[in-house]
């Protein structure tokens, strides 16, 4: 790898991919070893951005979707 990767980077990537893949937050919480669901909720922000970007590209009234068709 050309980029410096830390254990934290791997944990963050793992949790993000799990959430984006549809895993329940409680499952990700357990796998990450978080005592509080609030510690795991930070990964939901990334997932919301992921969902929003797909929504904007696919929705027929979206500017992004209109540009893609042109």
PDB file of C-alpha atoms in Angstrom:
ATOM      1  CA  UNK A   1       0.000   0.000   0.000  1.00  0.00           C
ATOM      2  CA  UNK A   2       1.214   3.459  -0.790  1.00  0.00           C
ATOM      3  CA  UNK A   3      -0.852   5.105   1.929  1.00  0.00           C
ATOM      4  CA  UNK A   4      -0.080   4.692   5.622  1.00  0.00           C
ATOM      5  CA  UNK A   5      -2.791   2.461   7.103  1.00  0.00           C
ATOM      6  CA  UNK A   6      -3.372   2.227  10.847  1.00  0.00           C
ATOM      7  CA  UNK A   7      -5.471  -0.246  12.833  1.00  0.00           C
ATOM      8  CA  UNK A   8      -7.960   2.587  13.390  1.00  0.00           C
ATOM      9  CA  UNK A   9      -8.251   3.081   9.617  1.00  0.00           C
ATOM     10  CA  UNK A  10      -9.037  -0.615   9.170  1.00  0.00           C
ATOM     11  CA  UNK A  11     -11.636  -0.559  11.982  1.00  0.00           C
ATOM     12  CA  UNK A  12     -13.278   2.530  10.519  1.00  0.00           C
ATOM     13  CA  UNK A  13     -13.362   1.015   7.018  1.00  0.00           C
ATOM     14  CA  UNK A  14     -14.797  -2.236   8.363  1.00  0.00           C
ATOM     15  CA  UNK A  15     -17.602  -0.482  10.252  1.00  0.00           C
ATOM     16  CA  UNK A  16     -18.398   1.822   7.337  1.00  0.00           C
ATOM     17  CA  UNK A  17     -18.640  -1.054   4.851  1.00  0.00           C
ATOM     18  CA  UNK A  18     -20.819  -3.054   7.235  1.00  0.00           C
ATOM     19  CA  UNK A  19     -23.256  -0.154   7.711  1.00  0.00           C
ATOM     20  CA  UNK A  20     -23.316   0.650   3.985  1.00  0.00           C
ATOM     21  CA  UNK A  21     -23.915  -3.018   3.264  1.00  0.00           C
ATOM     22  CA  UNK A  22     -27.046  -2.953   5.400  1.00  0.00           C
ATOM     23  CA  UNK A  23     -25.804  -4.489   8.646  1.00  0.00           C
ATOM     24  CA  UNK A  24     -27.876  -3.463  11.678  1.00  0.00           C
ATOM     25  CA  UNK A  25     -26.075  -0.961  13.869  1.00  0.00           C
ATOM     26  CA  UNK A  26     -26.418  -3.290  16.863  1.00  0.00           C
ATOM     27  CA  UNK A  27     -24.437  -5.958  15.022  1.00  0.00           C
ATOM     28  CA  UNK A  28     -21.717  -3.476  14.093  1.00  0.00           C
ATOM     29  CA  UNK A  29     -21.665  -2.262  17.704  1.00  0.00           C
ATOM     30  CA  UNK A  30     -21.093  -5.803  18.926  1.00  0.00           C
ATOM     31  CA  UNK A  31     -18.391  -6.521  16.346  1.00  0.00           C
ATOM     32  CA  UNK A  32     -16.595  -3.263  17.137  1.00  0.00           C
ATOM     33  CA  UNK A  33     -16.743  -3.923  20.873  1.00  0.00           C
ATOM     34  CA  UNK A  34     -18.457  -0.627  21.650  1.00  0.00           C
ATOM     35  CA  UNK A  35     -20.231  -0.411  25.001  1.00  0.00           C
ATOM     36  CA  UNK A  36     -22.417   2.457  23.820  1.00  0.00           C
ATOM     37  CA  UNK A  37     -24.449   2.634  20.635  1.00  0.00           C
ATOM     38  CA  UNK A  38     -23.400   6.304  20.447  1.00  0.00           C
ATOM     39  CA  UNK A  39     -19.826   5.221  19.744  1.00  0.00           C
ATOM     40  CA  UNK A  40     -21.066   3.289  16.723  1.00  0.00           C
ATOM     41  CA  UNK A  41     -23.442   5.992  15.455  1.00  0.00           C
ATOM     42  CA  UNK A  42     -20.558   8.015  13.996  1.00  0.00           C
ATOM     43  CA  UNK A  43     -20.465   5.474  11.164  1.00  0.00           C
ATOM     44  CA  UNK A  44     -24.101   6.204  10.275  1.00  0.00           C
ATOM     45  CA  UNK A  45     -23.125   9.656   9.010  1.00  0.00           C
ATOM     46  CA  UNK A  46     -20.989   8.081   6.309  1.00  0.00           C
ATOM     47  CA  UNK A  47     -23.816   5.745   5.403  1.00  0.00           C
ATOM     48  CA  UNK A  48     -26.308   8.618   5.076  1.00  0.00           C
ATOM     49  CA  UNK A  49     -23.958  10.375   2.662  1.00  0.00           C
ATOM     50  CA  UNK A  50     -23.682   7.143   0.677  1.00  0.00           C
ATOM     51  CA  UNK A  51     -27.457   6.756   0.493  1.00  0.00           C
ATOM     52  CA  UNK A  52     -27.968  10.411  -0.405  1.00  0.00           C
ATOM     53  CA  UNK A  53     -25.467  10.267  -3.250  1.00  0.00           C
ATOM     54  CA  UNK A  54     -27.195   7.201  -4.732  1.00  0.00           C
ATOM     55  CA  UNK A  55     -30.592   8.822  -4.276  1.00  0.00           C
ATOM     56  CA  UNK A  56     -29.503  12.007  -6.041  1.00  0.00           C
ATOM     57  CA  UNK A  57     -28.067  10.051  -8.968  1.00  0.00           C
ATOM     58  CA  UNK A  58     -31.164   7.886  -9.381  1.00  0.00           C
ATOM     59  CA  UNK A  59     -34.161  10.108  -8.581  1.00  0.00           C
ATOM     60  CA  UNK A  60     -35.882  11.292 -11.780  1.00  0.00           C
ATOM     61  CA  UNK A  61     -36.229  14.881 -10.504  1.00  0.00           C
ATOM     62  CA  UNK A  62     -32.651  15.153  -9.321  1.00  0.00           C
ATOM     63  CA  UNK A  63     -30.262  17.498 -11.108  1.00  0.00           C
ATOM     64  CA  UNK A  64     -27.614  14.749 -11.038  1.00  0.00           C
ATOM     65  CA  UNK A  65     -29.988  12.276 -12.718  1.00  0.00           C
ATOM     66  CA  UNK A  66     -30.941  14.853 -15.369  1.00  0.00           C
ATOM     67  CA  UNK A  67     -27.249  15.492 -16.165  1.00  0.00           C
ATOM     68  CA  UNK A  68     -26.559  11.760 -16.438  1.00  0.00           C
ATOM     69  CA  UNK A  69     -29.309  11.380 -19.051  1.00  0.00           C
ATOM     70  CA  UNK A  70     -28.025  14.269 -21.185  1.00  0.00           C
TER      71      UNK A  70
END
